[in-house]
Amino acid sequence: MIIENKRSPEVNQMKLVFWIYSISSFPTFQKIMNERKQKVKWIAILWYIYIHVLGVYAIWLMFTSAKWMTIFYTIFITAIGYFGMTAGAHRLWAHRTYESESLVKLFLMLAHTSTGVGSIYNWVLYHRIHHKYYGTDKDPYNHKKGFLYSHYLSNILSPNMNLEEMKRRIDLSDIENDIYVYFQKIFYWPLFLIFGLILPLNAPLEYWNESLIETILITGFLRFAIIINISWLMNSAFLVWNIKEGEKIPSKTISIFFLKKSFWPKYHYKIPWDWKCGEFGIYDDDWTTFFIKMAHELNLVNSLLTVDTEDIRDMLHEMTIKEITLEDSLEKLKEKSIFNMEKTKLIKKH
């Protein structure tokens, strides 16, 4: 005898109501609902869904049908885009941690263009707003709203601010007068079409006869999925790698095996002009720092700004004996770093 387990419509309705209530009670969901005044960018949502779904499928193709050359090639051009964002948009243009020769600027500009994350001008604008209004409602990646908002939602919601007013408040004179940033801003889409799509996708098809599907999905969608998340992570990394107040280090959770937390993310928000400070919780020991070091050895970059331990010690000592704010102390510290940098350049010339 078979007994049919049919639930009444009333039971199903009660379960649905309970499920909606449970989700709406979740803190992150409540934060999302508070963003009513920010418009949802539906086209961006659809684009990001397509990229990530097809990117996941591309991972399966990597292990089943793609050629090894395609995999290595995709890693290589993804790394180039990575340097365009970290050494270029972030450390060179957003924070002016160093100066570079024209050849390096051209390379970093084209490398950044290949990522498809938008113009350097817009990326720098939003990142400088993020630093200037950190932790406030004007912060486009406000960490106080959680990782979900900082990493994902902030990129699919319209800015919660008057962008034109922000452009007047944020000093953008340096990048507005930068010929490479200006050129990329004006001709972004033609440049992206060439360096982000045509050239990267042509190589596997022409030189080692990779199939069209594998080329588009692996060299195209998977690369963009990785690069986009790296770009987002540069603004949300604080929530991943920073040591939270009261947090025990080393952590007793499984995260200790794949996350090396530190205070360097917090340091970056106080001293963003130190070229050695990495984007993901590391200081003076990441690939971007190594890239800048090599370029410096080849005399392709110069005027590297950093901080001496003694200068920080002097700054803290001065704060204890004088009535001086942290902001004023950090400004003096930057002036000292510029002085040390100029002194180093003179010594190197002679």
XYZ file of C-alpha atoms in Angstrom:
350
model
C 0.000 0.000 0.000
C 1.434 3.321 -1.086
C 0.623 6.358 0.981
C 0.913 9.621 -0.941
C 2.643 12.340 1.024
C 0.717 15.367 -0.117
C 1.181 18.588 1.763
C -1.674 20.997 1.977
C -1.346 24.426 0.303
C -1.506 26.016 3.761
C 1.606 24.096 4.888
C 3.513 25.091 1.760
C 2.524 28.731 2.228
C 3.651 28.649 5.858
C 7.033 27.174 4.833
C 7.449 29.837 2.161
C 6.664 32.607 4.655
C 9.102 31.093 7.173
C 11.833 30.836 4.509
C 11.381 34.475 3.442
C 11.412 35.589 7.081
C 14.593 33.607 7.765
C 16.397 35.103 4.786
C 15.208 38.636 5.531
C 16.428 38.276 9.121
C 19.960 37.546 7.896
C 22.140 40.640 8.603
C 23.712 40.738 5.140
C 20.294 40.667 3.503
C 19.158 43.548 5.672
C 22.187 45.536 4.577
C 21.307 44.810 0.959
C 17.744 46.003 1.457
C 19.018 49.231 3.003
C 20.595 50.110 -0.347
C 17.201 50.941 -1.856
C 18.384 54.355 -3.001
C 21.080 52.712 -5.123
C 19.827 51.520 -8.492
C 20.610 47.986 -9.580
C 22.653 47.686 -12.777
C 20.875 44.708 -14.321
C 23.041 44.563 -17.431
C 26.126 44.287 -15.220
C 24.472 41.511 -13.195
C 23.710 39.479 -16.327
C 27.231 40.047 -17.663
C 28.878 38.935 -14.426
C 26.623 35.866 -14.213
C 27.561 34.839 -17.750
C 31.270 35.384 -17.078
C 31.317 33.335 -13.877
C 29.108 30.481 -15.105
C 31.067 30.096 -18.343
C 34.314 30.554 -16.407
C 33.433 27.592 -14.181
C 32.626 25.522 -17.272
C 35.991 26.572 -18.732
C 37.754 25.060 -15.703
C 36.175 21.714 -16.568
C 37.361 22.073 -20.180
C 40.896 22.745 -18.937
C 41.065 19.235 -17.483
C 39.173 17.425 -20.223
C 39.806 18.808 -23.698
C 41.970 21.945 -23.752
C 45.596 21.867 -24.861
C 48.284 22.524 -22.262
C 49.613 25.396 -24.332
C 46.244 27.139 -24.027
C 46.303 26.770 -20.245
C 49.845 28.142 -19.885
C 49.080 30.952 -22.324
C 45.947 31.945 -20.371
C 47.930 32.024 -17.126
C 50.546 34.218 -18.821
C 48.161 36.843 -20.211
C 46.166 36.824 -16.957
C 49.407 37.629 -15.109
C 50.047 40.517 -17.513
C 46.598 41.917 -16.728
C 47.290 41.420 -13.018
C 50.381 43.642 -13.223
C 48.383 46.211 -15.176
C 45.981 46.502 -12.244
C 48.353 46.207 -9.279
C 51.579 47.839 -10.464
C 49.691 50.129 -12.839
C 46.243 51.325 -11.797
C 46.824 50.849 -8.065
C 50.422 51.621 -7.119
C 51.429 53.896 -10.012
C 48.323 55.885 -10.912
C 46.045 55.685 -7.843
C 48.675 56.221 -5.129
C 51.727 57.561 -7.003
C 54.070 55.295 -5.057
C 56.669 55.557 -7.827
C 57.346 57.151 -11.198
C 58.040 55.282 -14.409
C 59.507 55.704 -17.863
C 57.218 55.922 -20.896
C 57.859 52.310 -21.909
C 56.616 50.951 -18.565
C 53.606 53.277 -18.576
C 52.661 52.111 -22.056
C 52.992 48.461 -21.048
C 50.948 48.908 -17.855
C 48.273 50.914 -19.667
C 47.842 48.219 -22.345
C 48.025 45.461 -19.713
C 45.263 47.155 -17.734
C 43.199 47.636 -20.891
C 43.372 43.900 -21.623
C 41.552 43.110 -18.359
C 38.273 44.715 -19.407
C 37.598 46.245 -15.983
C 37.124 49.763 -17.354
C 39.397 52.754 -17.766
C 42.295 53.594 -15.460
C 40.716 57.022 -14.909
C 37.493 55.581 -13.478
C 39.301 52.942 -11.428
C 41.590 55.564 -9.863
C 38.655 57.911 -9.211
C 36.651 55.302 -7.314
C 39.698 54.022 -5.430
C 40.674 57.520 -4.282
C 37.085 58.144 -3.162
C 37.289 54.829 -1.290
C 40.413 55.972 0.579
C 39.276 59.546 1.243
C 35.843 58.579 2.602
C 36.824 55.200 4.011
C 34.120 53.608 6.151
C 31.493 56.291 5.463
C 28.338 56.316 3.347
C 30.319 57.995 0.558
C 32.742 55.076 0.413
C 31.774 53.082 -2.720
C 33.210 49.863 -1.198
C 32.283 50.497 2.438
C 33.830 47.656 4.471
C 31.382 48.240 7.313
C 28.643 46.747 5.123
C 30.449 43.428 4.920
C 32.366 41.450 2.331
C 29.294 40.658 0.221
C 28.647 44.353 -0.330
C 32.283 45.415 -0.668
C 33.238 42.699 -3.137
C 30.058 42.087 -5.144
C 27.113 44.414 -4.528
C 29.143 47.614 -4.803
C 29.907 46.644 -8.405
C 26.293 46.009 -9.432
C 24.716 49.004 -7.687
C 24.876 52.594 -8.869
C 27.180 54.853 -6.790
C 25.607 56.180 -3.598
C 26.978 59.670 -4.267
C 27.074 62.589 -6.666
C 29.934 61.526 -8.919
C 30.450 64.965 -10.471
C 30.716 66.525 -7.026
C 33.250 63.868 -6.034
C 35.347 64.675 -9.093
C 35.594 68.249 -7.814
C 36.551 67.135 -4.295
C 39.131 64.523 -5.313
C 42.405 65.762 -6.771
C 42.643 64.117 -10.198
C 44.987 66.635 -11.801
C 47.843 64.126 -12.035
C 45.937 61.503 -14.009
C 44.068 64.126 -16.042
C 47.467 65.354 -17.238
C 48.783 61.833 -17.843
C 48.830 61.228 -21.601
C 48.545 57.436 -21.232
C 45.526 57.610 -18.924
C 43.918 60.223 -21.189
C 44.571 58.188 -24.342
C 43.118 55.039 -22.785
C 40.055 56.912 -21.531
C 39.294 58.353 -24.986
C 39.977 55.198 -27.000
C 39.118 52.585 -24.375
C 36.753 50.390 -26.393
C 38.873 50.168 -29.569
C 41.931 49.413 -27.405
C 40.046 46.777 -25.419
C 38.749 45.186 -28.615
C 42.327 44.816 -29.890
C 44.325 44.038 -26.722
C 41.587 42.406 -24.662
C 39.825 40.303 -27.294
C 41.306 40.029 -30.802
C 44.994 39.513 -29.983
C 44.540 37.243 -26.917
C 41.953 35.032 -28.641
C 43.781 34.881 -31.963
C 46.978 33.267 -30.644
C 45.544 29.854 -29.575
C 43.533 29.587 -32.783
C 46.377 30.489 -35.139
C 49.541 29.149 -33.529
C 48.555 25.789 -31.979
C 45.122 25.120 -33.517
C 43.064 25.226 -30.338
C 39.325 24.833 -30.892
C 37.128 27.926 -30.960
C 35.062 26.859 -27.927
C 38.090 26.214 -25.694
C 39.712 29.459 -26.805
C 36.669 31.624 -26.111
C 35.809 29.992 -22.788
C 39.300 29.550 -21.300
C 41.285 32.441 -22.789
C 38.199 34.639 -22.761
C 35.601 34.051 -20.061
C 37.786 32.297 -17.481
C 40.459 34.987 -17.795
C 37.897 37.766 -17.347
C 36.302 35.990 -14.363
C 39.672 35.751 -12.606
C 40.744 39.297 -13.459
C 37.427 40.857 -12.446
C 37.554 39.197 -9.032
C 41.158 40.331 -8.543
C 40.083 43.880 -9.378
C 37.198 43.674 -6.901
C 39.420 42.063 -4.289
C 41.795 45.032 -4.381
C 38.986 47.045 -2.776
C 37.667 44.315 -0.464
C 40.943 42.584 0.544
C 40.915 44.401 3.893
C 38.033 42.180 5.009
C 39.937 39.024 4.055
C 43.556 39.594 5.123
C 43.297 42.185 7.889
C 43.517 41.048 11.519
C 40.239 42.035 13.153
C 40.056 43.540 16.621
C 40.160 40.773 19.206
C 41.062 38.126 16.641
C 43.617 35.551 17.759
C 46.682 35.034 15.584
C 47.470 32.410 14.468
C 43.860 31.523 13.837
C 42.471 28.284 15.215
C 40.290 27.830 12.133
C 41.166 26.067 8.881
C 41.780 29.488 7.255
C 45.310 29.436 8.691
C 46.299 27.041 5.874
C 45.433 29.412 3.006
C 45.206 32.917 4.532
C 48.129 34.803 6.011
C 46.483 37.607 7.945
C 48.399 40.695 9.057
C 48.096 44.379 9.918
C 49.485 45.427 6.521
C 46.010 46.074 5.027
C 45.368 48.558 7.853
C 48.825 50.047 7.262
C 47.943 50.610 3.600
C 44.932 52.734 4.512
C 47.143 54.931 6.693
C 50.189 55.049 4.394
C 48.903 54.286 0.869
C 51.969 55.785 -0.825
C 54.386 53.026 0.262
C 55.267 51.125 -2.921
C 56.237 47.971 -1.004
C 52.805 47.420 0.527
C 51.002 44.653 -1.335
C 47.347 44.550 -2.229
C 46.625 41.293 -0.401
C 48.101 41.502 3.088
C 51.795 41.150 2.188
C 54.631 43.648 2.527
C 57.691 43.662 0.244
C 57.204 40.032 -0.742
C 54.756 39.717 -3.625
C 54.955 39.488 -7.420
C 54.064 43.140 -8.015
C 56.797 44.359 -5.670
C 59.249 42.038 -7.444
C 58.138 43.440 -10.817
C 58.734 47.021 -9.642
C 62.120 46.066 -8.165
C 63.254 44.548 -11.465
C 62.040 47.584 -13.395
C 63.923 49.796 -10.951
C 67.128 47.805 -11.471
C 66.728 48.380 -15.213
C 66.243 52.126 -14.582
C 62.702 51.958 -15.949
C 61.062 53.191 -12.734
C 62.276 55.669 -10.142
C 61.223 57.865 -7.215
C 60.068 54.899 -5.144
C 58.330 56.116 -1.987
C 58.541 54.059 1.184
C 58.873 54.531 4.948
C 61.831 53.966 7.263
C 61.221 52.303 10.612
C 63.130 55.083 12.366
C 60.888 57.719 10.791
C 57.789 55.941 12.093
C 59.376 55.708 15.543
C 60.145 59.438 15.453
C 56.581 60.184 14.346
C 55.095 58.206 17.245
C 57.476 59.870 19.688
C 56.502 63.310 18.404
C 52.815 62.488 18.793
C 53.336 61.597 22.460
C 55.175 64.792 23.410
C 53.332 67.276 21.192
C 49.694 68.032 20.533
C 49.679 66.852 16.942
C 47.009 64.824 15.164
C 47.617 61.537 13.403
C 46.736 63.130 10.044
C 49.348 65.863 10.514
C 51.902 63.290 11.639
C 51.283 61.148 8.568
C 51.630 64.194 6.334
C 55.000 64.971 7.907
C 55.971 61.326 7.490
C 55.183 61.533 3.779
C 57.284 64.689 3.452
C 60.144 62.863 5.159
C 59.748 59.925 2.770
C 59.846 62.261 -0.234
C 63.004 63.848 1.160
C 64.629 60.430 1.617
C 63.610 59.424 -1.900
C 65.139 62.568 -3.421
C 68.304 62.030 -1.390
C 68.568 58.457 -2.664
C 68.179 59.648 -6.256
C 70.984 62.196 -5.821
C 73.301 59.587 -4.294
C 72.568 57.204 -7.166
C 73.371 59.871 -9.767
C 76.733 60.651 -8.211
